[in-house]
mmCIF file of C-alpha atoms in Angstrom:
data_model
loop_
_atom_site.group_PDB
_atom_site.id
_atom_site.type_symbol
_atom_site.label_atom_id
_atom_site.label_comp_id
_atom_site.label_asym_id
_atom_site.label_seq_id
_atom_site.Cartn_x
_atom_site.Cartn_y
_atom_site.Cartn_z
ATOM 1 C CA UNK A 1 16.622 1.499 12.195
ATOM 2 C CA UNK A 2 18.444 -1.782 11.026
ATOM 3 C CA UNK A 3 17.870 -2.911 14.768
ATOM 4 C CA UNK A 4 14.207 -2.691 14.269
ATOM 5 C CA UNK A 5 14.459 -4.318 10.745
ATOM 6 C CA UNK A 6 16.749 -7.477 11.907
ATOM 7 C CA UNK A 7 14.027 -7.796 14.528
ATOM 8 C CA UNK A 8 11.024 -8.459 12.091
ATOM 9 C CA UNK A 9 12.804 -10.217 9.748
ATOM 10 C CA UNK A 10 13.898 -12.621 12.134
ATOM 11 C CA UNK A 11 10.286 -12.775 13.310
ATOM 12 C CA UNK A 12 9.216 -13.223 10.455
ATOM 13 C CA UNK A 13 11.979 -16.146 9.635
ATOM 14 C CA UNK A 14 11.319 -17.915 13.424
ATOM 15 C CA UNK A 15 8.034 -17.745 12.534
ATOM 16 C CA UNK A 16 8.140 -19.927 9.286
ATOM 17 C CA UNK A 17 10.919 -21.951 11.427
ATOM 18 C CA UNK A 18 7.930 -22.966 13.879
ATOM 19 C CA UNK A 19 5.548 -23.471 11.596
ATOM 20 C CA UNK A 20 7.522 -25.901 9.450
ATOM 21 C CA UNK A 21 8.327 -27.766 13.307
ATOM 22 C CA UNK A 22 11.607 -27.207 13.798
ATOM 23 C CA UNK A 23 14.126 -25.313 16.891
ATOM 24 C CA UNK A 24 14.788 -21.842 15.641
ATOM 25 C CA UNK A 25 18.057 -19.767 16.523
ATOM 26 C CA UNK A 26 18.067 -16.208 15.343
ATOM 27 C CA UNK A 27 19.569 -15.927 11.784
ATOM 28 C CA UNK A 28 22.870 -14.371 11.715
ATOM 29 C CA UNK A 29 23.464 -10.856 9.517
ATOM 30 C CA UNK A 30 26.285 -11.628 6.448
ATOM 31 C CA UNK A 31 26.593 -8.887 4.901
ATOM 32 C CA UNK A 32 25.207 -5.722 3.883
ATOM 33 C CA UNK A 33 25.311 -4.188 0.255
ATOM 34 C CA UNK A 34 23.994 -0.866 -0.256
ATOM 35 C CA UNK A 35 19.888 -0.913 0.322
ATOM 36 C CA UNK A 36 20.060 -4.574 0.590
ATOM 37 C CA UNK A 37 21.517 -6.944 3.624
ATOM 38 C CA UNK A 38 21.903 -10.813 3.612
ATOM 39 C CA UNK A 39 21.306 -13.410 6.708
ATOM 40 C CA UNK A 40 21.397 -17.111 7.285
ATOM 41 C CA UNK A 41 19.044 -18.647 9.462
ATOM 42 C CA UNK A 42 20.158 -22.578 10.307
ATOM 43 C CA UNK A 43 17.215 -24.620 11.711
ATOM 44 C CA UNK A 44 18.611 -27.620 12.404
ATOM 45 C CA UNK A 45 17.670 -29.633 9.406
ATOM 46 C CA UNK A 46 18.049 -26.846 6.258
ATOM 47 C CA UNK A 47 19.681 -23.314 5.971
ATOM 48 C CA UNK A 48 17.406 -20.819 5.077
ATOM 49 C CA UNK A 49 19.505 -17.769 3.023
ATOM 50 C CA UNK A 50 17.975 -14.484 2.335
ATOM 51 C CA UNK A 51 18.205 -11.161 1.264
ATOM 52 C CA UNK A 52 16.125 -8.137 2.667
ATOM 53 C CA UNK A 53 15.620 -4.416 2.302
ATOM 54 C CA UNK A 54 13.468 -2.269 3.899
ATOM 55 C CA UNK A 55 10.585 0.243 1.550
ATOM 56 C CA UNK A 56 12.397 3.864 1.403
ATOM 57 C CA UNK A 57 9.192 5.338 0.815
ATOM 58 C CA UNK A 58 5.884 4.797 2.365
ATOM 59 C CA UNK A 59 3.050 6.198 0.917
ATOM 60 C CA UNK A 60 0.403 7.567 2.572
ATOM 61 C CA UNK A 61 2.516 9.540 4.456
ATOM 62 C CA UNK A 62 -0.911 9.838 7.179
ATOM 63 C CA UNK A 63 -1.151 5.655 8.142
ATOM 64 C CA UNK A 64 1.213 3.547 10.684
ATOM 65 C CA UNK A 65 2.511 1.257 7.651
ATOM 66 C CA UNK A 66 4.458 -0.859 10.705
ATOM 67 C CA UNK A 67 7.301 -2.497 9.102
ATOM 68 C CA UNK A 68 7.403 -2.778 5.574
ATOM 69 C CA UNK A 69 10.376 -4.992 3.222
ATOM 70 C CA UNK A 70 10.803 -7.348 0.886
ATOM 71 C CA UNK A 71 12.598 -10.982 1.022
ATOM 72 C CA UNK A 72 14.300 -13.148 -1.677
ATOM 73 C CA UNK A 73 14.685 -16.355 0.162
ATOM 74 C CA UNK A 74 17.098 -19.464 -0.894
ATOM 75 C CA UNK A 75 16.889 -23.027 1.159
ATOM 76 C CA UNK A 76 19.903 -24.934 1.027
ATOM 77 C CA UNK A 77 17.996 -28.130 0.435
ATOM 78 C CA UNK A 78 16.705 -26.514 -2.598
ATOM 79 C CA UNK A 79 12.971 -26.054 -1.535
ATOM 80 C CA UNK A 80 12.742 -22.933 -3.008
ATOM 81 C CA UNK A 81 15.610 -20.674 -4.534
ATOM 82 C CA UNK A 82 15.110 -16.904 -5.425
ATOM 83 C CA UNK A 83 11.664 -16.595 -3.793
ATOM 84 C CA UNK A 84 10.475 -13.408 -3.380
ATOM 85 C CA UNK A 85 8.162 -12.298 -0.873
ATOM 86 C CA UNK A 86 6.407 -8.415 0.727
ATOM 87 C CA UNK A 87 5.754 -8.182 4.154
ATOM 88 C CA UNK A 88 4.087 -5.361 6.095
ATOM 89 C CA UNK A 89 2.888 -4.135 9.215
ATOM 90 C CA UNK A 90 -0.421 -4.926 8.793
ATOM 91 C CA UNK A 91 -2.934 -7.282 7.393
ATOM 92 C CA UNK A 92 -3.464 -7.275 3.175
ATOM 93 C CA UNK A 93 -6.700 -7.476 0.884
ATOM 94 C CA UNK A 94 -6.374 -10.330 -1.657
ATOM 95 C CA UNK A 95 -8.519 -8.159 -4.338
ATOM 96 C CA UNK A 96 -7.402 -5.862 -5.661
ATOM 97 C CA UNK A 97 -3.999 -8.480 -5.748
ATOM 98 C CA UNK A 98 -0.823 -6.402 -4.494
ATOM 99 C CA UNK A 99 1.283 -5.609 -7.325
ATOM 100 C CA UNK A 100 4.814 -5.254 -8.061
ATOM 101 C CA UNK A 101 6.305 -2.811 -11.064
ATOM 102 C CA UNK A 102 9.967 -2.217 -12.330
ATOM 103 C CA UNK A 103 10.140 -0.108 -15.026
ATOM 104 C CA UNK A 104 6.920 -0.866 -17.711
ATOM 105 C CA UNK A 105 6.836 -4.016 -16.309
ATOM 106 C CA UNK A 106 4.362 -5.630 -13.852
ATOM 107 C CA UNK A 107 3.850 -8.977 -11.256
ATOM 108 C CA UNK A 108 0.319 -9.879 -9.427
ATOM 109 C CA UNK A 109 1.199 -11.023 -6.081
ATOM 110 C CA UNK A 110 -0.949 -13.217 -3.943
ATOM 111 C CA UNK A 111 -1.745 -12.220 -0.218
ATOM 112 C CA UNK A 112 -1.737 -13.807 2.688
ATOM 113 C CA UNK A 113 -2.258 -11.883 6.110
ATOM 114 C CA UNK A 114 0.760 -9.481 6.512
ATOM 115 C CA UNK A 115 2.589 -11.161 3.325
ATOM 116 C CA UNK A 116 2.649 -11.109 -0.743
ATOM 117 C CA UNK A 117 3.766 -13.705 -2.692
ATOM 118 C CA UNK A 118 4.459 -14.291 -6.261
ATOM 119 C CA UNK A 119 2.285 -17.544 -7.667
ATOM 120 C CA UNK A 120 4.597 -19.060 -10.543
ATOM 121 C CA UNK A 121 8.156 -20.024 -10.148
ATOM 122 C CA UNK A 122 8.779 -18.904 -13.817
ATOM 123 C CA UNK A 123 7.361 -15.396 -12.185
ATOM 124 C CA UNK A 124 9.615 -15.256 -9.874
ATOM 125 C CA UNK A 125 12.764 -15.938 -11.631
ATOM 126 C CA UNK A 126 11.467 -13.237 -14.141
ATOM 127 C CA UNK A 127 10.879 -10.805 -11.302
ATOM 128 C CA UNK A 128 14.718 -11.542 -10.246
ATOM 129 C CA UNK A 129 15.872 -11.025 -13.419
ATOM 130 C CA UNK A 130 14.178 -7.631 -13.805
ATOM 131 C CA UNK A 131 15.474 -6.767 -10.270
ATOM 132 C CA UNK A 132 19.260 -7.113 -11.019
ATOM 133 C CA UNK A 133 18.609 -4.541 -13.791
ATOM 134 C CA UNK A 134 16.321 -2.124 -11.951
ATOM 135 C CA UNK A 135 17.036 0.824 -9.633
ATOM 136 C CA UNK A 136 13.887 0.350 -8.235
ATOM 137 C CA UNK A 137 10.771 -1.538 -7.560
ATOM 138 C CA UNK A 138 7.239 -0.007 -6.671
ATOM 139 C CA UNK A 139 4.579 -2.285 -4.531
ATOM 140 C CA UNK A 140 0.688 -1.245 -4.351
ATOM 141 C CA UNK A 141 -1.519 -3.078 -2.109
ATOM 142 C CA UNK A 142 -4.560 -2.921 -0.082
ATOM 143 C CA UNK A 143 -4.800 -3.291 3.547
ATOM 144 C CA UNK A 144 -7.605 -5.227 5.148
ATOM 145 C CA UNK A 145 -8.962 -1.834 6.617
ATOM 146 C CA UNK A 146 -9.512 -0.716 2.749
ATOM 147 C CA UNK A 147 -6.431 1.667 2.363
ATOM 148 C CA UNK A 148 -4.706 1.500 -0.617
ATOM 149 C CA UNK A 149 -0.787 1.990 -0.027
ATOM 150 C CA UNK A 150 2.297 2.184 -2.030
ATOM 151 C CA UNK A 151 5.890 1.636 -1.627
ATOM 152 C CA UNK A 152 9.190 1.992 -3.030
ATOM 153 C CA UNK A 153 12.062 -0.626 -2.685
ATOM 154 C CA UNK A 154 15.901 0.195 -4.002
ATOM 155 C CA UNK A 155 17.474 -2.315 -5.646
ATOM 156 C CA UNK A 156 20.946 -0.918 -5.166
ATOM 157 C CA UNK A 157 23.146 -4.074 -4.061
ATOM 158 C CA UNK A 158 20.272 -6.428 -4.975
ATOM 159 C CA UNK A 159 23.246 -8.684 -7.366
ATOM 160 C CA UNK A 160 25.645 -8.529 -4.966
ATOM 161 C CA UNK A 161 23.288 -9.851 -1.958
ATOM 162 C CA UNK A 162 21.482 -12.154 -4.249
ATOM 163 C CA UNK A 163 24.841 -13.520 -5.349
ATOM 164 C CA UNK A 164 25.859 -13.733 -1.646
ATOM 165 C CA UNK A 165 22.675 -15.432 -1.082
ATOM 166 C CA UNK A 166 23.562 -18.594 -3.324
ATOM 167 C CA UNK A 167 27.209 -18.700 -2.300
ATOM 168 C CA UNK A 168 26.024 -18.899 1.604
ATOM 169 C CA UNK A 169 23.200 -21.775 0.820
ATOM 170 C CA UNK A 170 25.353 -23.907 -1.984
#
């Protein structure tokens, strides 16, 4: 299964490598800690750190959900730090806006084909926040073929990868 994962993920992460113009390499797996595992992806002019997990549960059970995680992303050069992001296996709605919940509280998440993104940088850093204290995280979304889906992310070992995360892109 992790096979699979590292696969996407570093489709996913080639993919923004190309589209920002540079040579991509594969990133490299750090470390894993509990639900969560950390990579490094150099592209030959910034390191891209990140920590991933995959949803461990998929709801409807009755739809090919593809691949479905979520990212916290760190660039050495300091373009972005902490940012989260959902990806699936297939294409999103932007109304109603795929949501995030920990405990009572909630995040509206922008979509963009296969991905989810949170708008505000104070957002974010208050989604990480609530993410180290969490045992989990529920997403709902829509996909572009009108089916409304549901997952569930653990955060087990989210502190210890995010905190692997900045060491590896100081």
């Amino acid at each position: 299964m992790m096979k699979g994962f590292v696969q996407v993920v570093t489709g996913g992460v080639l993919a923004a490598c190309v589209f920002a113009g540079s040579a991509a390499a594969e990133p490299q797996a750090l470390a894993t800690y509990k639900a969560w595992s950390v990579f490094v992806h150099d592209t030959g002019t910034d390191r891209i750190c990140f920590a991933a997990a995959e949803a461990t549960d998929k709801s409807p059970k009755t739809v090919n959900h593809g691949d479905i995680f979520f990212l916290i992303a760190t660039w050495k050069s300091g373009a972005a730090s902490n940012q989260p992001s959902f990806r699936t296996g297939y294409n999103l709605q932007s109304a109603p806006a795929p949501t995030i919940r920990i405990g009572s509280d909630k995040w509206d998440m922008y979509a963009s084909d296969n991905e989810a993104f949170i708008e505000s940088g104070s957002s974010e850093q208050e989604l990480i926040t609530a993410m180290r204290k969490g045992a989990d995280m529920k997403i709902s979304a829509m996909s572009n073929r009108g089916t409304a889906t549901s997952y569930v992310v653990s955060l087990s070992g989210v502190s210890a990868a995010l905190d692997r995360v900045r060491d590896a892109c100081k």
